[in-house]
mmCIF file of C-alpha atoms in Angstrom:
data_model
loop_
_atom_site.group_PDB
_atom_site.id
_atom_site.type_symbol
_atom_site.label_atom_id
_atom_site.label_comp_id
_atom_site.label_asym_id
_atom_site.label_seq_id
_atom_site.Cartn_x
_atom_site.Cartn_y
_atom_site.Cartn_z
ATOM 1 C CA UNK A 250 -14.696 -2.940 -15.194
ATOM 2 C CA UNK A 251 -18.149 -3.128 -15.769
ATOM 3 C CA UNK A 252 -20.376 -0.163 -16.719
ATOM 4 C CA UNK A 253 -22.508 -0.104 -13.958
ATOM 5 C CA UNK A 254 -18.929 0.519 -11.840
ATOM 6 C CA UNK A 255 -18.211 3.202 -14.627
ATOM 7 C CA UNK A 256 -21.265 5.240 -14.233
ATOM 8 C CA UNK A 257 -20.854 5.321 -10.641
ATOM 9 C CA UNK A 258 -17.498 6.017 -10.696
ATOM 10 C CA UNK A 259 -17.917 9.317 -13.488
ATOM 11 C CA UNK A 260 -21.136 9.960 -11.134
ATOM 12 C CA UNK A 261 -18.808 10.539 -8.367
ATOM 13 C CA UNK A 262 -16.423 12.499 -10.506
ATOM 14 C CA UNK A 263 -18.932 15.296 -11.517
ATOM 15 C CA UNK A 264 -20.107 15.407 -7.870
ATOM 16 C CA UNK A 265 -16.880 16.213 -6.718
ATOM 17 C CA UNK A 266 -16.213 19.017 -9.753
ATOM 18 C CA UNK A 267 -19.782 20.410 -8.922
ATOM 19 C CA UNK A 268 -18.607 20.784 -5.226
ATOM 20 C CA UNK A 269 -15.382 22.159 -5.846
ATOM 21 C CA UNK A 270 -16.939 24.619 -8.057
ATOM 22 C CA UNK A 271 -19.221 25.559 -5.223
ATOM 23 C CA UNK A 272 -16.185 26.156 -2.594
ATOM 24 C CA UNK A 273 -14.419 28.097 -4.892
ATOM 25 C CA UNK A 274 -17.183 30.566 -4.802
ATOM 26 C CA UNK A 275 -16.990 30.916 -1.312
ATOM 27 C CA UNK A 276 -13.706 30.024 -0.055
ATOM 28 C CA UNK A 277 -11.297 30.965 -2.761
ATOM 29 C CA UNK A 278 -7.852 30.688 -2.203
ATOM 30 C CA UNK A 279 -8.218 28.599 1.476
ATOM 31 C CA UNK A 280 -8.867 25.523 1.587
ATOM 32 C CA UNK A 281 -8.708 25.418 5.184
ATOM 33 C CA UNK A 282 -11.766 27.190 5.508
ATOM 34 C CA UNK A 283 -13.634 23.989 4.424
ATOM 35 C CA UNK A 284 -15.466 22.364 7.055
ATOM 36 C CA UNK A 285 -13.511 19.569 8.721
ATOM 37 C CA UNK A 286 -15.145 16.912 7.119
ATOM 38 C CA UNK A 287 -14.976 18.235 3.472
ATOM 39 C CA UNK A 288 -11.067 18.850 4.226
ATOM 40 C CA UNK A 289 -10.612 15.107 5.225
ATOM 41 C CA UNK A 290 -12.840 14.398 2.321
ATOM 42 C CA UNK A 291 -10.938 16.214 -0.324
ATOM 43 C CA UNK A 292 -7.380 16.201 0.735
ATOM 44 C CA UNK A 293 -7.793 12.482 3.316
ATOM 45 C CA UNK A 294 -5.956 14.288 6.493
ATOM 46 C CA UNK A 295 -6.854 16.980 8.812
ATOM 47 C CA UNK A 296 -6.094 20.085 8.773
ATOM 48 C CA UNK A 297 -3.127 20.139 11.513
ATOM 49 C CA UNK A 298 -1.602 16.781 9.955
ATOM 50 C CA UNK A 299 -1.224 18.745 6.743
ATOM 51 C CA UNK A 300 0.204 21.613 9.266
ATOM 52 C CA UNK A 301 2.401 18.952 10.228
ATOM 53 C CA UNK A 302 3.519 17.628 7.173
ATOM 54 C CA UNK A 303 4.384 21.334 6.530
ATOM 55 C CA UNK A 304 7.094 21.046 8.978
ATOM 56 C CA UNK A 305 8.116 17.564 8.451
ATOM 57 C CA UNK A 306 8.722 17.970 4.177
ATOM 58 C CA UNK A 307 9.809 21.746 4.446
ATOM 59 C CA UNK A 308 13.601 20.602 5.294
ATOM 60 C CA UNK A 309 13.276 18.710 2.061
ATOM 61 C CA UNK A 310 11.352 20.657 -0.451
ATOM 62 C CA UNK A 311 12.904 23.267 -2.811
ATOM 63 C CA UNK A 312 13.383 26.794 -1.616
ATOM 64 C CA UNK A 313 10.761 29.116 -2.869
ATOM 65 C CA UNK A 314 12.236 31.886 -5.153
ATOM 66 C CA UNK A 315 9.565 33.518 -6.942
ATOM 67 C CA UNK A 316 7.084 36.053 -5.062
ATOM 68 C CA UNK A 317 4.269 34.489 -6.227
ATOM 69 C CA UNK A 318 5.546 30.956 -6.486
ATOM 70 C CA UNK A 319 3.100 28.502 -4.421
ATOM 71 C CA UNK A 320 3.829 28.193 -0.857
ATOM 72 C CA UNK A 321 4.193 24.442 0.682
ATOM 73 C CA UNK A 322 0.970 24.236 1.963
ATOM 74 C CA UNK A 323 -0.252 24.665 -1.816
ATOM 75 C CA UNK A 324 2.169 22.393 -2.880
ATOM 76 C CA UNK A 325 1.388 19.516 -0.241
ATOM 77 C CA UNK A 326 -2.547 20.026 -1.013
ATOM 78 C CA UNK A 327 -2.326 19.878 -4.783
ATOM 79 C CA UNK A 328 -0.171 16.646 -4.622
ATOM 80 C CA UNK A 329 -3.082 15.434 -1.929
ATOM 81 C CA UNK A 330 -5.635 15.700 -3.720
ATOM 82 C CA UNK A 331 -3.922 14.053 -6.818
ATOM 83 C CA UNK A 332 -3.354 10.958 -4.760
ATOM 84 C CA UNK A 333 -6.873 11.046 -3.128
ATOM 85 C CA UNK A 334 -8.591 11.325 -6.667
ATOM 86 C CA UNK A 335 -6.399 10.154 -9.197
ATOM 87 C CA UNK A 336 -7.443 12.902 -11.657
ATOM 88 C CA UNK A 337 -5.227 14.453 -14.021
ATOM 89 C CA UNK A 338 -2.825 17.635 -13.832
ATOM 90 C CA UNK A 339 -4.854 19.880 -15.237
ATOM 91 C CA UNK A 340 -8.153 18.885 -13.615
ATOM 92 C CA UNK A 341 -6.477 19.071 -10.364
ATOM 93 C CA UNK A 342 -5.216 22.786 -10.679
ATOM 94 C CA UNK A 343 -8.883 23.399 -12.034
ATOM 95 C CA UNK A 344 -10.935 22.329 -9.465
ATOM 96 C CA UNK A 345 -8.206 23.465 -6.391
ATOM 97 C CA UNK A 346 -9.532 26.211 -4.746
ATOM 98 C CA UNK A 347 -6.314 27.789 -6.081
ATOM 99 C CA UNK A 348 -6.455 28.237 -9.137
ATOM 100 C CA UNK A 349 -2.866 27.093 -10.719
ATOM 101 C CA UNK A 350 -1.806 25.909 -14.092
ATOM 102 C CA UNK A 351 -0.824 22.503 -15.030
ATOM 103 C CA UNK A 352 2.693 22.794 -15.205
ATOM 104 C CA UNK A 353 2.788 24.197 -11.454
ATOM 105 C CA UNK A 354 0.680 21.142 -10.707
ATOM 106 C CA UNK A 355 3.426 18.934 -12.104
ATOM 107 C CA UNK A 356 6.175 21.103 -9.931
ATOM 108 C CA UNK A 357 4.613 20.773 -6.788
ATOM 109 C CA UNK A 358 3.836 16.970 -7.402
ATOM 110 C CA UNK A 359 7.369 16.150 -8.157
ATOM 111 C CA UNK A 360 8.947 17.938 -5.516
ATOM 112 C CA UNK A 361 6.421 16.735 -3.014
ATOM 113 C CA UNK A 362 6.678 13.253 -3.900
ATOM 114 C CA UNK A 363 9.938 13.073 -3.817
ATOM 115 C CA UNK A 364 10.623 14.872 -0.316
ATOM 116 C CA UNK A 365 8.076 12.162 0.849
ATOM 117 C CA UNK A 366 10.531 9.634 -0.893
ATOM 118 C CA UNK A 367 13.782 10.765 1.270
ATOM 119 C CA UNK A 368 15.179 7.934 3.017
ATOM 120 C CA UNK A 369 14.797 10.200 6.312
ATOM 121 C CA UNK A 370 10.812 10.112 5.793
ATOM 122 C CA UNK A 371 10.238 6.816 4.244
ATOM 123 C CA UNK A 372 12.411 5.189 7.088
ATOM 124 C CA UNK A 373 10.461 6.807 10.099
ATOM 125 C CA UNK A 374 6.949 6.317 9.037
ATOM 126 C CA UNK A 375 7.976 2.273 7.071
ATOM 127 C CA UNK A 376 9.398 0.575 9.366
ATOM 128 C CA UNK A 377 9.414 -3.472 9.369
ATOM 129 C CA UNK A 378 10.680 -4.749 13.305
ATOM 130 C CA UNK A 379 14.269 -5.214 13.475
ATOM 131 C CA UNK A 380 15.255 -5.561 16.810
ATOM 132 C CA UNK A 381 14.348 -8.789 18.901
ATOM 133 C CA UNK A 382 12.313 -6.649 21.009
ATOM 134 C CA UNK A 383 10.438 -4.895 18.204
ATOM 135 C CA UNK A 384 9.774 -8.514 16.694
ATOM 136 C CA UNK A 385 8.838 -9.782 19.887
ATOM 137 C CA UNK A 386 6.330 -6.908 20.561
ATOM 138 C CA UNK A 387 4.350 -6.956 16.983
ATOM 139 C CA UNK A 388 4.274 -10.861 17.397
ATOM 140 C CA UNK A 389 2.457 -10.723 20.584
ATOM 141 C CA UNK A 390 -0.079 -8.381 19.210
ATOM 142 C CA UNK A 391 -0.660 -10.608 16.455
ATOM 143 C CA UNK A 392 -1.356 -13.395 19.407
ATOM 144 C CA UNK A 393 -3.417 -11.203 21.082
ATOM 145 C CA UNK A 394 -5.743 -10.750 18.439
ATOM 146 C CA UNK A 395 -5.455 -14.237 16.686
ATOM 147 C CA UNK A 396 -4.331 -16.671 19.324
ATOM 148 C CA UNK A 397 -1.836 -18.158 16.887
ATOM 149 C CA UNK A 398 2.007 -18.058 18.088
ATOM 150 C CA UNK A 399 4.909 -16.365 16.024
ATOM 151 C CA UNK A 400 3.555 -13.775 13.487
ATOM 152 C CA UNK A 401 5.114 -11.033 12.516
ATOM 153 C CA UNK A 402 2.795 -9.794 9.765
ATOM 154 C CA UNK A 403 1.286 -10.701 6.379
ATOM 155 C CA UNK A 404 2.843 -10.031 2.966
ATOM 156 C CA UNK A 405 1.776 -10.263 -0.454
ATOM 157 C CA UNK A 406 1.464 -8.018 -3.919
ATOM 158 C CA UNK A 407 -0.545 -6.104 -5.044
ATOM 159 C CA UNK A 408 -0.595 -4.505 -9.004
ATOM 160 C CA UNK A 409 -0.234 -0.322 -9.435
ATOM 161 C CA UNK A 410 -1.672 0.046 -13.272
ATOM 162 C CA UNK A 411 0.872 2.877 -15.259
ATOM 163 C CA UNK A 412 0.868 3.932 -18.303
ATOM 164 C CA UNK A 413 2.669 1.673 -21.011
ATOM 165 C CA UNK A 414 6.481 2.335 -20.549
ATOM 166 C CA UNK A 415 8.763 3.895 -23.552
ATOM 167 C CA UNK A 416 11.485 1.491 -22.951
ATOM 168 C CA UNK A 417 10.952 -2.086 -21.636
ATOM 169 C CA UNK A 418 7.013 -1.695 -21.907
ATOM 170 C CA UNK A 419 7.318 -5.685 -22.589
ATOM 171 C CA UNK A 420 8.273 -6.601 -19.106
ATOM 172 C CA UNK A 421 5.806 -4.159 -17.429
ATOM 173 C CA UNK A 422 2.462 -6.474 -18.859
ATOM 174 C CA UNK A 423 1.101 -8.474 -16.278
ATOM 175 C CA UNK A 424 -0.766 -11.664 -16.326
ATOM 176 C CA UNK A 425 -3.710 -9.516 -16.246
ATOM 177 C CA UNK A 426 -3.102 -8.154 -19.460
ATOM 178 C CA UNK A 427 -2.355 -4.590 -18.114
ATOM 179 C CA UNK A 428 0.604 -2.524 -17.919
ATOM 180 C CA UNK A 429 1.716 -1.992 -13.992
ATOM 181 C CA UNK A 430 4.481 -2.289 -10.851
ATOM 182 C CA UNK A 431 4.261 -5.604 -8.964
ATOM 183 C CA UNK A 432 4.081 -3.460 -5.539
ATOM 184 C CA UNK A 433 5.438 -6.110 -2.131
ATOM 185 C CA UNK A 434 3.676 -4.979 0.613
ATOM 186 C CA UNK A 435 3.890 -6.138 4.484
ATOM 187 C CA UNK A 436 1.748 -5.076 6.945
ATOM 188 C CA UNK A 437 0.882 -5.512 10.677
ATOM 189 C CA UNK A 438 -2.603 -6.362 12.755
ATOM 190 C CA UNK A 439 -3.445 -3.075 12.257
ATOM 191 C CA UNK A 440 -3.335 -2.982 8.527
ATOM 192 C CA UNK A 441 0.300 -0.441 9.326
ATOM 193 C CA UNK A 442 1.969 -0.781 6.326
ATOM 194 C CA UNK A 443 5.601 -2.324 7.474
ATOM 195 C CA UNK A 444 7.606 -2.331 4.562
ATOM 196 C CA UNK A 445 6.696 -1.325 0.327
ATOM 197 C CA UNK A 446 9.035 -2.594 -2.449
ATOM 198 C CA UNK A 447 7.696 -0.802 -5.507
ATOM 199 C CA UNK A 448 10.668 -1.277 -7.812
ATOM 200 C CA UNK A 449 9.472 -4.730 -9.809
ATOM 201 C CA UNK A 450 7.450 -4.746 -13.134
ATOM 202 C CA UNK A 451 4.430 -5.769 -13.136
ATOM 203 C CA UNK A 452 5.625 -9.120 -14.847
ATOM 204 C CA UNK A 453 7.713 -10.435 -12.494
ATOM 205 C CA UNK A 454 6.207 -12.913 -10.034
ATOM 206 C CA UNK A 455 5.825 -12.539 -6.025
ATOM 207 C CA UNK A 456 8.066 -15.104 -5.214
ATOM 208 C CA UNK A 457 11.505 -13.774 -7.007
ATOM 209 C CA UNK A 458 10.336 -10.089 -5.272
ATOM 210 C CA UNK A 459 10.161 -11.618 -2.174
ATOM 211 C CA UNK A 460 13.336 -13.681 -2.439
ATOM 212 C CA UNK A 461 15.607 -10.767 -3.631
ATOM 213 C CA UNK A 462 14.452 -8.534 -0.499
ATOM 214 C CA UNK A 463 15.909 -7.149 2.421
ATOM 215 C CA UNK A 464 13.100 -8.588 4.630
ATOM 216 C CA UNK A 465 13.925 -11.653 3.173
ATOM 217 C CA UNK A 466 17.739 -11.543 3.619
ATOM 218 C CA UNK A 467 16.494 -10.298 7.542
ATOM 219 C CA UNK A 468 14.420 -13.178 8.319
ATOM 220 C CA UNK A 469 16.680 -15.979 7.154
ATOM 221 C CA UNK A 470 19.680 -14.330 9.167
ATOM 222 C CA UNK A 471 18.171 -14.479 12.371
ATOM 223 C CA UNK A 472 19.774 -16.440 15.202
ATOM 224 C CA UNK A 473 19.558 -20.304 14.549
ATOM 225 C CA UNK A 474 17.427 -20.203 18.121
ATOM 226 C CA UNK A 475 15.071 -17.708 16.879
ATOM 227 C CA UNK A 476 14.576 -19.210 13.547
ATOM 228 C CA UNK A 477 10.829 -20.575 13.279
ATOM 229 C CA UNK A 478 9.736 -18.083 15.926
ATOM 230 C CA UNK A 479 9.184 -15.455 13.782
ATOM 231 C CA UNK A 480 7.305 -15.644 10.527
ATOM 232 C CA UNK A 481 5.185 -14.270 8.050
ATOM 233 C CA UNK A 482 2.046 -15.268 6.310
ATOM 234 C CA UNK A 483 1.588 -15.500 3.063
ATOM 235 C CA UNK A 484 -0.332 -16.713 -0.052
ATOM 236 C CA UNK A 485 0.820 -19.989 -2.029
ATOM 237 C CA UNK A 486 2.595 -18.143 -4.416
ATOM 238 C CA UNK A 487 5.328 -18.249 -2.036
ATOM 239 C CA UNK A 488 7.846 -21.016 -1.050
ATOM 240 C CA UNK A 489 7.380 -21.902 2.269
ATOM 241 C CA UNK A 490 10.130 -21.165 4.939
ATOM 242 C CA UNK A 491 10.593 -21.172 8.712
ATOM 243 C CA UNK A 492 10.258 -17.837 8.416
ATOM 244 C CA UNK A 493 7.497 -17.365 5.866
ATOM 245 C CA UNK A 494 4.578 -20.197 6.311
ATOM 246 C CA UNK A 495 2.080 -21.072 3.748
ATOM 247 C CA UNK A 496 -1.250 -22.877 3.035
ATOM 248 C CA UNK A 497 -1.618 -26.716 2.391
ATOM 249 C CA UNK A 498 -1.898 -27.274 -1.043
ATOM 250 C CA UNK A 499 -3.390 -29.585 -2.482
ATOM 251 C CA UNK A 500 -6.798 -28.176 0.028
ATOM 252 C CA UNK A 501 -6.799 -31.232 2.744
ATOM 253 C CA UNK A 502 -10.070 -33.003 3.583
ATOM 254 C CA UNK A 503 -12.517 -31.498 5.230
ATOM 255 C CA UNK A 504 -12.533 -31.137 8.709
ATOM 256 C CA UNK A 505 -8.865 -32.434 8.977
ATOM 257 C CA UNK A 506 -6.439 -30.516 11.525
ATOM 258 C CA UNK A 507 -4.857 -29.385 8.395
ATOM 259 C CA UNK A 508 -8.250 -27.961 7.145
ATOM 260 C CA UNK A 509 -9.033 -26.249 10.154
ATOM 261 C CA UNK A 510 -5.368 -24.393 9.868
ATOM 262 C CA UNK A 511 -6.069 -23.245 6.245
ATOM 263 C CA UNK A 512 -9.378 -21.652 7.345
ATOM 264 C CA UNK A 513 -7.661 -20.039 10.069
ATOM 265 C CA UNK A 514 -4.486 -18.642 8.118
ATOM 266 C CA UNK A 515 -7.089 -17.447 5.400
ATOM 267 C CA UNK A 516 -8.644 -15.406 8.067
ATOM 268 C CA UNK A 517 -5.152 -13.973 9.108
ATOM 269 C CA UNK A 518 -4.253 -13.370 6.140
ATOM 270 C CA UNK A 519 -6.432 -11.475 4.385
ATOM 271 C CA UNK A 520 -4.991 -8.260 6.679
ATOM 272 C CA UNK A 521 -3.411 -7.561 3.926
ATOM 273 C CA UNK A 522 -5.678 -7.692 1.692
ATOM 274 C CA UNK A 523 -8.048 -5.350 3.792
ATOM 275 C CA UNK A 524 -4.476 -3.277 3.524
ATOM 276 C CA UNK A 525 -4.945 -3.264 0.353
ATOM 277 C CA UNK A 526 -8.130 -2.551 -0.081
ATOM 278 C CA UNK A 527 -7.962 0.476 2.311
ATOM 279 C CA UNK A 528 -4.981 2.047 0.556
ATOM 280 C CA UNK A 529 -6.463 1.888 -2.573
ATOM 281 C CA UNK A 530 -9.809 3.650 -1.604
ATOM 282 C CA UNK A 531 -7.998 6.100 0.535
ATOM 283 C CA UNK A 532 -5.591 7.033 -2.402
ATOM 284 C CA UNK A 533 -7.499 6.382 -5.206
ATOM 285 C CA UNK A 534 -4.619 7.343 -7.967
ATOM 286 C CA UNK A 535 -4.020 3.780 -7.201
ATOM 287 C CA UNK A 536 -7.133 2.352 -8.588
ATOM 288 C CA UNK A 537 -6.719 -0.139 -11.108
ATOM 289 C CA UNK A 538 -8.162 2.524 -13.926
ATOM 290 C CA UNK A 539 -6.964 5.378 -12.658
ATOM 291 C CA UNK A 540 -3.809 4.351 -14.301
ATOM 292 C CA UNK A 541 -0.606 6.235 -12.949
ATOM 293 C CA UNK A 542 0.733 8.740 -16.056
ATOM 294 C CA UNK A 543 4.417 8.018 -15.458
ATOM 295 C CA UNK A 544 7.354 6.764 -15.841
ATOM 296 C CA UNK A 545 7.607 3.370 -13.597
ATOM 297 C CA UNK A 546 10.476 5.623 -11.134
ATOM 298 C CA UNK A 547 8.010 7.961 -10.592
ATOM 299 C CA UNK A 548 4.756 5.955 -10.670
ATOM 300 C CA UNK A 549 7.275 3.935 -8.046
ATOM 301 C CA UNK A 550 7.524 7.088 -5.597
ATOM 302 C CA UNK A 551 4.055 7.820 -5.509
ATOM 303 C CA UNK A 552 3.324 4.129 -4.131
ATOM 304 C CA UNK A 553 5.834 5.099 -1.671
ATOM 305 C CA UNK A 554 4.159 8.791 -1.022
ATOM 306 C CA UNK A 555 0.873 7.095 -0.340
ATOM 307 C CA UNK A 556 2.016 3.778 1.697
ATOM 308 C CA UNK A 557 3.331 6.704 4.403
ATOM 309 C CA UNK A 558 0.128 8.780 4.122
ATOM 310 C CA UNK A 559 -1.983 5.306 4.915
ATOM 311 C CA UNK A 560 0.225 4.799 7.773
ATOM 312 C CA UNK A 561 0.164 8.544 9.029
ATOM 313 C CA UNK A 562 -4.016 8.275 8.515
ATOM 314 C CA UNK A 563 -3.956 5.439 10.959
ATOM 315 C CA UNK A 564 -1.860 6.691 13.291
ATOM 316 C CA UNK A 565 -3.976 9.733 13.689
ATOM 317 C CA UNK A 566 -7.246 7.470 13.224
ATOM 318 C CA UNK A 567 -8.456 9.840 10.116
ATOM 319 C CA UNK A 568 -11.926 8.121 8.820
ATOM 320 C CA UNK A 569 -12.658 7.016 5.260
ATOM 321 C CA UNK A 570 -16.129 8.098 4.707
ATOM 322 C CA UNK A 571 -18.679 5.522 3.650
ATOM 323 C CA UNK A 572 -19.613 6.935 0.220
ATOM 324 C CA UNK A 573 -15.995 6.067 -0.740
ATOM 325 C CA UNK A 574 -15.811 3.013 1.457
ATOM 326 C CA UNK A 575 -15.933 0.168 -1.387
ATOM 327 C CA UNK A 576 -14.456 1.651 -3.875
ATOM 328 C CA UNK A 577 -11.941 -0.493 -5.550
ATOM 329 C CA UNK A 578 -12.123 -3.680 -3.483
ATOM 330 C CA UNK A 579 -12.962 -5.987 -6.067
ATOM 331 C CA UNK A 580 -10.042 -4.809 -8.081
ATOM 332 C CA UNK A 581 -7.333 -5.714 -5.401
ATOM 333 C CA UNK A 582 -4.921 -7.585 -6.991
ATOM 334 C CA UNK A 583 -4.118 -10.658 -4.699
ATOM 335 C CA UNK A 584 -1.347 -13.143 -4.705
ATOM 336 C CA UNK A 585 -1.360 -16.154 -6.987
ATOM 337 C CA UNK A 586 -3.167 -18.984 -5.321
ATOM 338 C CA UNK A 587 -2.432 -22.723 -6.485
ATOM 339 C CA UNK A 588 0.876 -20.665 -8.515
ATOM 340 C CA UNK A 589 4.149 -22.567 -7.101
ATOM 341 C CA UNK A 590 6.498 -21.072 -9.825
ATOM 342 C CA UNK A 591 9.410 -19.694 -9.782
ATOM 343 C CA UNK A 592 10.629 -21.364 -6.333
ATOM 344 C CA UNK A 593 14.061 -21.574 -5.624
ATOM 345 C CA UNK A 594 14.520 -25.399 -4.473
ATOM 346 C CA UNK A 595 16.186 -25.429 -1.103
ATOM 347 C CA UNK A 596 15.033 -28.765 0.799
ATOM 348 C CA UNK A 597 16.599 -27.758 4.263
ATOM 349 C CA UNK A 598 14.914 -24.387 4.395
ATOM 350 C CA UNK A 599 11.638 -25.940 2.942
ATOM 351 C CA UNK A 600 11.268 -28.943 5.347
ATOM 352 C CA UNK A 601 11.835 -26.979 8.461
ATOM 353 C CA UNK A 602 9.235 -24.416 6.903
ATOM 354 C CA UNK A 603 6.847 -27.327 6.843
ATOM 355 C CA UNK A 604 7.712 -28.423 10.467
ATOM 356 C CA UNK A 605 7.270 -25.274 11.667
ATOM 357 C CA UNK A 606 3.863 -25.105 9.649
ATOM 358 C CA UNK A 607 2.898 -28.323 11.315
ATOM 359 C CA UNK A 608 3.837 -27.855 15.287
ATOM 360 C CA UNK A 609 1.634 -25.226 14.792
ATOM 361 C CA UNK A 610 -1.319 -27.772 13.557
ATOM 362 C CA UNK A 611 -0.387 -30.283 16.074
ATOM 363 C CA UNK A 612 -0.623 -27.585 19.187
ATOM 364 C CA UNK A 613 -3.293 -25.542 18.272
ATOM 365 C CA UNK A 614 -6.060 -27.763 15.448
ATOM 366 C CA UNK A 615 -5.784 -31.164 16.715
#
C-alpha cells in the first residue's frame, strides 16, 4: 500500500473518531437516534434490519444474566461496527456511543459472530441453487442479462489477511507474501453471494478448494442429461469442466470466434470480482491491512458473518455511500490467471468441458 492510500485511509479514521466523539455528546447511549444516513454509515444497515436481526440472532445468542450486562441490540451494533471499520476492540467500545470496555467488546463479538455462524442462519441467507428449478431460474437471469446460455454464477477466491497463526503459521503465507484464508466465493448476477468456503489457508491454491467442495461434488452429480447445461465461470486457475468453463489459454488471435468469447466471459466474470470488491468496502475488517486479529476459526466466522450481512444489504437495497465507494478495490485478490497447477488430470471430464466451451463459440461468436 502506498502512502498516499495510507494518509487517506488514517484521514478517514480520525474523521470518523471526531464524529463519534461529536454524537456521543448528543446522543449518548442511542445510537438510533442518529440520523438515518449516519446509522447506515456507521453500523451499514438500517435501523429496522438491525431490529430485525434482533429477532432473527436472539434464539441463538446467550441469555443475559447480569442487570447491567449489554442488551442484544448493543451486542449486534458493537460487532457492526467492528466489521464495517475494522478497528480494534478497544477503539470500538471507545468511540460506541456506549461506552463499554474491551473485554465486553470481545463478548459481544464472539457471541454475535457465532449466532450469525449457526447452520440455521448461514443456510437461509447462503444458499447456492439446488433444485432443477432453482438452477433453472438463476440461469435464466444470467441469460437475461448476458445473452449467454447455461450460467449459474461466477466463482473464484479471494485472500482475508489474519494475523500470523501460533500453530501452522507456515501454511497460512500466501503467494503474496502475507499471512491470510484463501476465502471460495460464488455469487449470482446480482453480486448475491451463493455459497463462502472460508476454511483453506491462504496457501493452498483455488483449484484443490474448488475440487474438494460440496458445489463441486453437486455439479458433477447432476443427471447425465443436465450435465453441460449448467455451469460456472471461472478464472484459469481452474480446470475446465462441463460444469465449470474457462478462458482460452494460450489468448487466441485477435478477432477469432475464440477471442470474441474471452472478451465476453471476462465481462461475465468479473461479477465476482465487483462481489468482491463490494464486500470488502462494505465490511472493511476485510481489507487487506486491516488484518483480522484471530485465530484462522474465528477470522473464518467473521467471513461468514459478513458474506450474510452483504447478502441481507442487497436484499434490502442498503446504499454504500460514495466517500467509501473505492475503498479497497485495487487490493481484491483475484484468481490466478495463466496458473494451471494443481489440476487433477481427468481427460473425459476435461474434453466435454471444452466441447461444452466451444458449442457455445460456435452458436453464439461465429
Amino acid at each position: 500500500m502506498d502512502n498516499f492510500e495510507q494518509i487517506a485511509i488514517n484521514l478517514i479514521e480520525n474523521i470518523e473518531n471526531a464524529e463519534g466523539q461529536r454524537r456521543q455528546r448528543f446522543f449518548p447511549d442511542n445510537p438510533f437516534a442518529l440520523s438515518d444516513y449516519n446509522f447506515v454509515k456507521l453500523y451499514r444497515l438500517r435501523k429496522e434490519n438491525v431490529q430485525d436481526l434482533e429477532n432473527l440472532l436472539g434464539p441463538f445468542l446467550p441469555a443475559q444474566h447480569k442487570v447491567d450486562a449489554l442488551t442484544n441490540r448493543n451486542k449486534i451494533l458493537l460487532t457492526l461496527r467492528f466489521l464495517a471499520g475494522g478497528s480494534y476492540q478497544l477503539d470500538i467500545g471507545r468511540n460506541q456511543m456506549m461506552k463499554v470496555s474491551q473485554s465486553s467488546v470481545s463478548r459481544s463479538l464472539h457471541s454475535v459472530i457465532d449466532a450469525f455462524n449457526h447452520h440455521n442462519i448461514l443456510n437461509t441467507y447462503i444458499h447456492f441453487p439446488n433444485s432443477m428449478e432453482e438452477l433453472r431460474d438463476v440461469r435464466q437471469r444470467f441469460f437475461n442479462l448476458y445473452r449467454l446460455p447455461g450460467i449459474i454464477g461466477c466463482i473464484d477466491c479471494t485472500h482475508i489477511a489474519i494475523v500470523a497463526p501460533v500453530i501452522n503459521e507456515h501454511i497460512y503465507m500466501n503467494r503474496k507474501g502475507f499471512h491470510s484464508l484463501n476465502v471460495q466465493m460464488i455469487c449470482d448476477e446480482k453480486l448475491r453471494i451463493t455459497n463462502v468456503n472460508a476454511r483453506f489457508c491462504g496457501s493452498t491454491h483455488d483449484s484443490f478448494i474448488w475440487q474438494n467442495s460440496n458445489i463441486e461434488r453437486f455439479l458433477s452429480e447432476l443427471p447425465q442429461n443436465e450435465m453441460g447445461n449448467f455451469y460456472l465461470f471461472g478464472d484459469s486457475g481452474y480446470p475446465i469442466r462441463p460444469w465449470l468453463i474457462t478462458p482460452f489459454l494460450p489468448e487466441p488471435e485477435p478477432d477469432t470466434p475464440e477471442a470474441r468469447f474471452n472478451r465476453r466471459f471476462r465481462a461475465i466474470r468479473v461479477t465476482v470480482e465487483r462481489c468482491f470488491g463490494l464486500l470488502k468496502n462494505r465490511f472493511r475488517c476485510l481489507l487487506k491491512h486491516r488484518v483480522l486479529h484471530y485465530t484462522p476459526e474465528t477470522a473464518a466466522k467473521i467471513v461468514n458473518t459478513c458474506a450474510v450481512l452483504h447478502n441481507i444489504c442487497l436484499e434490502n437495497n442498503i446504499p454504500l455511500y460514495n466517500d467509501e465507494e473505492m475503498m479497497g478495490f485495487n487490493e481484491v485478490e483475484g484468481g490466478n490467471l495463466n496458473e494451471n497447477i494443481n489440476h487433477i488430470p481427468d481427460n473425459n471430464v476435461l474434453g466435454r468441458g471444452r466441447e461444452v466451451r466451444q458449442l457455445l463459440v460456435n452458436n453464439y461468436f461465429v
